[in-house]
């Protein structure tokens, strides 16, 4: 029986502040003895947030679950990939997403996220090439001007 998860686009719709507060209150109420499910639910809400700090906290909580609760690793993989994607940590996002796809090659949600990761990496790679090209052109122009000026003397 497959565990159905929303597609990657769902991550762009944060919970309402009141909804996240319910998860936060439960997490804080349980304190030191917080249950894995409560921690997971709160981390999930944080990952969906539009706040970078909350997303980072969500990734931290999920990483803790991933390390300490082997039976829950599969559930954490997608949201660790998604959280890292939202934070711009594309190599980490790809690593977690690929682990999930290794175990579940037909996972449409992870496949969708793979496409988003690949698009972002390609887009940022092209921007990097454009920036480097611009710097190289500018250096060439400045170098040419300096060379021309040195010749005149």
Coordinates of N, CA and C in Angstrom, one line a residue:
X1 N 0.8 -1.2 0.0 CA 0.0 0.0 0.0 C 0.9 1.2 0.0
X2 N 0.7 2.1 -1.0 CA 1.5 3.3 -1.1 C 1.0 4.4 -0.2
X3 N 1.9 5.2 0.3 CA 1.6 6.3 1.1 C 1.5 7.5 0.1
X4 N 0.3 8.1 0.0 CA 0.2 9.2 -1.0 C 0.5 10.5 -0.3
X5 N 1.3 11.3 -1.1 CA 1.8 12.6 -0.6 C 1.4 13.6 -1.7
X6 N 1.2 14.9 -1.3 CA 0.9 15.9 -2.3 C 2.0 16.1 -3.2
X7 N 1.8 16.7 -4.4 CA 2.9 16.9 -5.3 C 3.7 18.1 -4.8
X8 N 4.8 18.3 -5.5 CA 5.8 19.3 -5.1 C 5.2 20.7 -5.1
X9 N 4.2 21.0 -5.9 CA 3.6 22.3 -5.9 C 3.0 22.7 -4.6
X10 N 2.5 21.6 -3.8 CA 1.9 21.8 -2.5 C 2.8 22.6 -1.6
X11 N 4.1 22.5 -1.7 CA 5.0 23.1 -0.8 C 5.0 24.6 -0.9
X12 N 4.5 25.1 -2.0 CA 4.4 26.6 -2.1 C 3.2 27.2 -1.5
X13 N 2.3 26.3 -0.9 CA 1.1 26.9 -0.2 C 1.3 26.6 1.3
X14 N 1.8 27.7 2.0 CA 2.1 27.5 3.4 C 0.8 27.3 4.2
X15 N 0.9 26.8 5.4 CA -0.2 26.6 6.3 C -0.6 28.0 6.8
X16 N -1.8 28.2 7.2 CA -2.2 29.4 7.8 C -1.5 29.5 9.1
X17 N -1.3 30.7 9.6 CA -0.6 30.9 10.8 C -1.2 30.2 12.0
X18 N -2.5 30.1 12.0 CA -3.2 29.4 13.1 C -3.0 27.9 13.0
X19 N -2.9 27.4 11.8 CA -2.7 25.9 11.6 C -1.2 25.6 12.1
X20 N -0.3 26.4 11.7 CA 1.1 26.2 12.2 C 1.2 26.3 13.7
X21 N 0.5 27.2 14.2 CA 0.5 27.4 15.7 C 0.0 26.2 16.4
X22 N -1.0 25.5 15.9 CA -1.6 24.3 16.5 C -0.5 23.3 16.5
X23 N 0.3 23.1 15.4 CA 1.4 22.1 15.4 C 2.5 22.5 16.4
X24 N 2.8 23.8 16.4 CA 3.9 24.3 17.3 C 3.5 24.1 18.8
X25 N 2.2 24.4 19.1 CA 1.7 24.2 20.5 C 1.8 22.8 20.9
X26 N 1.4 21.8 20.0 CA 1.5 20.4 20.4 C 3.0 20.0 20.6
X27 N 3.9 20.5 19.7 CA 5.3 20.2 19.8 C 5.9 20.7 21.1
X28 N 5.6 21.9 21.4 CA 6.1 22.5 22.7 C 5.5 21.9 23.9
X29 N 4.2 21.5 23.8 CA 3.5 20.9 25.0 C 4.2 19.5 25.3
X30 N 4.6 18.8 24.3 CA 5.2 17.5 24.6 C 6.7 17.6 25.1
X31 N 7.3 18.8 24.8 CA 8.6 19.1 25.4 C 9.7 18.1 25.1
X32 N 10.4 17.8 26.1 CA 11.5 16.9 26.0 C 11.1 15.5 25.4
X33 N 9.9 15.1 25.7 CA 9.4 13.8 25.3 C 8.6 13.8 24.1
X34 N 8.8 14.8 23.2 CA 8.0 14.9 22.0 C 8.1 13.6 21.2
X35 N 6.9 13.3 20.7 CA 6.8 12.1 19.9 C 7.2 12.3 18.5
X36 N 7.6 11.2 17.8 CA 8.2 11.3 16.5 C 7.1 11.9 15.5
X37 N 5.8 11.4 15.7 CA 4.8 11.9 14.8 C 4.5 13.4 15.0
X38 N 4.5 13.9 16.2 CA 4.3 15.3 16.5 C 5.5 16.1 15.9
X39 N 6.7 15.6 16.1 CA 7.9 16.3 15.5 C 7.8 16.3 14.0
X40 N 7.4 15.2 13.4 CA 7.2 15.2 12.0 C 6.2 16.2 11.5
X41 N 5.0 16.2 12.1 CA 3.9 17.1 11.7 C 4.4 18.5 11.8
X42 N 5.1 18.9 12.9 CA 5.6 20.3 13.0 C 6.6 20.6 12.0
X43 N 7.5 19.7 11.7 CA 8.5 19.9 10.7 C 7.9 20.0 9.3
X44 N 6.9 19.2 9.0 CA 6.2 19.4 7.8 C 5.6 20.8 7.6
X45 N 4.9 21.3 8.7 CA 4.4 22.6 8.6 C 5.4 23.7 8.4
X46 N 6.6 23.5 9.1 CA 7.7 24.4 8.9 C 8.3 24.4 7.5
X47 N 8.4 23.2 6.9 CA 8.9 23.1 5.5 C 8.0 23.9 4.6
X48 N 6.7 23.8 4.8 CA 5.7 24.5 3.9 C 5.8 26.0 4.1
X49 N 6.4 26.5 5.1 CA 6.4 27.9 5.4 C 7.1 28.7 4.3
X50 N 6.8 30.0 4.3 CA 7.5 30.9 3.4 C 8.7 31.6 4.1
X51 N 8.9 31.3 5.4 CA 10.0 31.9 6.2 C 11.2 30.9 6.1
X52 N 12.3 31.5 5.7 CA 13.5 30.7 5.5 C 13.9 30.1 6.9
X53 N 13.8 30.9 8.0 CA 14.2 30.4 9.3 C 13.3 29.2 9.7
X54 N 12.0 29.2 9.4 CA 11.1 28.1 9.7 C 11.5 26.9 8.8
X55 N 11.8 27.1 7.6 CA 12.2 26.0 6.7 C 13.4 25.4 7.2
X56 N 14.4 26.2 7.6 CA 15.6 25.6 8.2 C 15.4 24.8 9.4
X57 N 14.5 25.3 10.3 CA 14.1 24.5 11.5 C 13.4 23.2 11.1
X58 N 12.6 23.3 10.1 CA 11.9 22.0 9.6 C 12.9 21.0 9.1
X59 N 13.9 21.4 8.4 CA 14.9 20.5 7.9 C 15.7 20.0 9.0
X60 N 16.0 20.8 10.0 CA 16.7 20.3 11.2 C 15.9 19.2 12.0
X61 N 14.7 19.5 12.2 CA 13.8 18.5 12.9 C 13.7 17.2 12.1
X62 N 13.5 17.3 10.8 CA 13.4 16.1 9.9 C 14.8 15.3 9.9
X63 N 15.9 16.1 9.9 CA 17.2 15.4 9.9 C 17.3 14.6 11.2
X64 N 16.8 15.2 12.3 CA 16.9 14.5 13.6 C 16.1 13.2 13.5
X65 N 14.9 13.3 13.0 CA 14.0 12.1 12.8 C 14.7 11.1 11.9
X66 N 15.3 11.5 10.8 CA 16.0 10.7 9.9 C 17.1 9.9 10.5
X67 N 17.9 10.6 11.4 CA 19.0 10.0 12.1 C 18.6 9.0 13.2
X68 N 17.6 9.4 13.9 CA 17.3 8.7 15.1 C 16.1 7.7 15.0
X69 N 15.3 7.7 14.0 CA 14.2 6.9 13.8 C 14.2 6.2 12.5
X70 N 15.0 5.1 12.3 CA 15.2 4.5 11.0 C 13.8 4.0 10.4
X71 N 12.9 3.7 11.2 CA 11.6 3.3 10.7 C 10.8 4.4 10.0
X72 N 11.2 5.6 10.2 CA 10.5 6.8 9.7 C 11.3 7.5 8.5
X73 N 12.4 6.9 8.2 CA 13.3 7.5 7.2 C 12.6 7.7 5.8
X74 N 11.9 6.8 5.4 CA 11.2 6.9 4.1 C 10.3 8.1 4.1
X75 N 9.6 8.3 5.1 CA 8.6 9.5 5.2 C 9.4 10.8 5.2
X76 N 10.6 10.8 5.8 CA 11.4 12.0 5.9 C 12.1 12.4 4.6
X77 N 12.4 11.4 3.7 CA 13.2 11.7 2.5 C 12.6 12.8 1.6
X78 N 11.3 12.6 1.3 CA 10.7 13.6 0.4 C 10.7 15.0 1.0
X79 N 10.4 15.1 2.3 CA 10.3 16.5 2.9 C 11.7 17.0 3.2
X80 N 12.7 16.2 3.4 CA 14.1 16.7 3.5 C 14.5 17.2 2.1
X81 N 14.2 16.5 1.0 CA 14.5 16.9 -0.3 C 13.8 18.2 -0.6
X82 N 12.5 18.3 -0.3 CA 11.7 19.5 -0.5 C 12.2 20.7 0.3
X83 N 12.5 20.5 1.5 CA 13.0 21.6 2.4 C 14.3 22.1 1.9
X84 N 15.2 21.2 1.5 CA 16.5 21.6 1.0 C 16.4 22.3 -0.4
X85 N 15.4 21.9 -1.2 CA 15.1 22.5 -2.4 C 14.7 24.0 -2.2
X86 N 13.8 24.1 -1.3 CA 13.2 25.5 -1.0 C 14.3 26.4 -0.4
X87 N 15.3 25.8 0.3 CA 16.4 26.6 0.8 C 17.5 26.8 -0.2
X88 N 17.4 26.2 -1.4 CA 18.4 26.4 -2.4 C 19.6 25.5 -2.3
X89 N 19.5 24.5 -1.4 CA 20.5 23.4 -1.2 C 20.2 22.3 -2.2
X90 N 20.5 22.6 -3.5 CA 20.1 21.6 -4.5 C 20.8 20.3 -4.5
X91 N 22.1 20.3 -4.1 CA 22.8 19.0 -4.1 C 22.2 18.1 -3.0
X92 N 21.9 18.7 -1.8 CA 21.3 17.9 -0.7 C 19.9 17.5 -1.1
X93 N 19.1 18.4 -1.8 CA 17.8 18.0 -2.2 C 17.8 16.9 -3.1
X94 N 18.8 16.9 -4.1 CA 18.9 15.8 -5.0 C 19.3 14.5 -4.3
X95 N 20.2 14.6 -3.4 CA 20.6 13.4 -2.7 C 19.5 12.7 -2.0
X96 N 18.7 13.5 -1.2 CA 17.5 12.9 -0.5 C 16.5 12.4 -1.5
X97 N 16.2 13.1 -2.5 CA 15.2 12.7 -3.5 C 15.6 11.5 -4.3
X98 N 16.9 11.4 -4.6 CA 17.4 10.2 -5.3 C 17.3 9.0 -4.4
X99 N 17.6 9.1 -3.1 CA 17.4 8.0 -2.1 C 16.0 7.5 -2.2
X100 N 15.1 8.4 -2.2 CA 13.6 8.0 -2.2 C 13.3 7.3 -3.5
X101 N 13.8 7.9 -4.6 CA 13.6 7.2 -5.9 C 14.3 5.9 -6.1
X102 N 15.4 5.7 -5.4 CA 16.0 4.4 -5.4 C 15.1 3.3 -4.8
X103 N 14.4 3.7 -3.7 CA 13.5 2.8 -3.0 C 12.1 2.7 -3.7
X104 N 11.7 3.8 -4.3 CA 10.4 3.9 -5.0 C 10.5 4.6 -6.3
X105 N 11.0 3.8 -7.3 CA 11.2 4.4 -8.7 C 10.0 5.0 -9.3
X106 N 8.8 4.5 -8.9 CA 7.6 5.0 -9.5 C 6.9 6.1 -8.7
X107 N 7.6 6.7 -7.7 CA 7.0 7.7 -6.9 C 6.9 9.0 -7.7
X108 N 5.7 9.4 -8.1 CA 5.4 10.5 -9.0 C 5.8 11.8 -8.3
X109 N 5.6 11.9 -7.0 CA 5.9 13.1 -6.3 C 7.4 13.4 -6.3
X110 N 8.2 12.3 -6.1 CA 9.7 12.5 -6.1 C 10.1 12.8 -7.5
X111 N 9.5 12.2 -8.5 CA 9.8 12.4 -9.9 C 9.5 13.9 -10.3
X112 N 8.4 14.4 -9.8 CA 8.1 15.8 -10.0 C 9.1 16.7 -9.4
X113 N 9.5 16.4 -8.2 CA 10.5 17.2 -7.5 C 11.9 17.1 -8.2
X114 N 12.2 15.9 -8.7 CA 13.4 15.8 -9.5 C 13.5 16.8 -10.7
X115 N 12.3 16.9 -11.4 CA 12.2 17.8 -12.5 C 12.4 19.2 -12.0
X116 N 11.8 19.6 -10.9 CA 12.0 21.0 -10.3 C 13.5 21.2 -10.0
X117 N 14.1 20.2 -9.3 CA 15.5 20.4 -8.9 C 16.4 20.6 -10.2
X118 N 16.2 19.7 -11.2 CA 17.0 19.8 -12.4 C 16.8 21.1 -13.1
X119 N 15.5 21.6 -13.1 CA 15.3 22.9 -13.8 C 16.0 24.0 -13.1
X120 N 16.0 24.0 -11.7 CA 16.6 25.1 -11.0 C 18.1 25.0 -11.1
X121 N 18.7 23.8 -11.1 CA 20.2 23.7 -11.3 C 20.6 24.2 -12.7
X122 N 19.8 23.8 -13.7 CA 20.1 24.2 -15.1 C 20.0 25.7 -15.2
X123 N 18.9 26.3 -14.6 CA 18.7 27.7 -14.7 C 19.8 28.5 -14.0
X124 N 20.2 28.0 -12.8 CA 21.2 28.7 -12.0 C 22.6 28.5 -12.7
X125 N 22.8 27.3 -13.3 CA 24.0 27.1 -14.1 C 24.1 28.0 -15.3
X126 N 23.0 28.3 -15.9 CA 23.0 29.2 -17.1 C 23.3 30.6 -16.6
X127 N 22.7 31.0 -15.4 CA 23.0 32.3 -14.9 C 24.4 32.5 -14.5
X128 N 25.0 31.4 -13.9 CA 26.4 31.4 -13.6 C 27.3 31.6 -14.8
X129 N 27.0 30.9 -15.9 CA 27.7 31.0 -17.1 C 27.6 32.5 -17.7
X130 N 26.4 33.0 -17.6 CA 26.2 34.4 -18.1 C 27.0 35.4 -17.3
X131 N 27.0 35.2 -16.0 CA 27.7 36.1 -15.1 C 29.2 36.0 -15.4
X132 N 29.7 34.8 -15.5 CA 31.1 34.6 -15.8 C 31.5 35.1 -17.1
X133 N 30.6 35.0 -18.1 CA 30.8 35.5 -19.4 C 30.9 37.0 -19.4
X134 N 30.0 37.6 -18.6 CA 30.0 39.1 -18.5 C 31.3 39.6 -17.8
X135 N 31.7 38.9 -16.8 CA 33.0 39.3 -16.1 C 34.1 39.1 -17.1
X136 N 34.2 38.1 -17.9 CA 35.3 37.8 -18.8 C 35.3 38.9 -19.9
X137 N 34.1 39.3 -20.4 CA 34.0 40.4 -21.4 C 34.5 41.7 -20.8
X138 N 34.0 42.0 -19.6 CA 34.4 43.3 -18.9 C 36.0 43.3 -18.7
X139 N 36.5 42.1 -18.2 CA 38.0 42.0 -18.0 C 38.7 42.2 -19.4
X140 N 38.1 41.7 -20.4 CA 38.8 41.9 -21.7 C 38.7 43.3 -22.2
X141 N 37.6 44.0 -22.0 CA 37.5 45.4 -22.4 C 38.5 46.2 -21.5
X142 N 38.5 46.0 -20.2 CA 39.5 46.8 -19.4 C 40.9 46.5 -19.8
X143 N 41.2 45.2 -20.0 CA 42.5 44.8 -20.4 C 42.9 45.4 -21.7
X144 N 42.0 45.5 -22.6 CA 42.3 46.1 -23.9 C 42.5 47.6 -23.8
X145 N 41.7 48.2 -22.9 CA 41.9 49.7 -22.7 C 43.3 49.9 -22.1
X146 N 43.7 49.1 -21.1 CA 45.0 49.3 -20.4 C 46.1 49.0 -21.4
X147 N 46.0 48.0 -22.2 CA 47.0 47.6 -23.2 C 47.1 48.8 -24.2
X148 N 46.0 49.3 -24.7 CA 46.0 50.4 -25.7 C 46.7 51.6 -25.1
X149 N 46.3 51.9 -23.8 CA 46.9 53.0 -23.1 C 48.4 52.9 -22.9
X150 N 48.9 51.7 -22.6 CA 50.3 51.4 -22.4 C 51.0 51.5 -23.7
X151 N 50.4 51.2 -24.8 CA 51.1 51.3 -26.2 C 51.3 52.8 -26.6
X152 N 50.4 53.7 -26.2 CA 50.5 55.1 -26.5 C 51.7 55.7 -25.9
X153 N 52.1 55.3 -24.7 CA 53.2 55.9 -24.0 C 54.5 55.7 -24.6

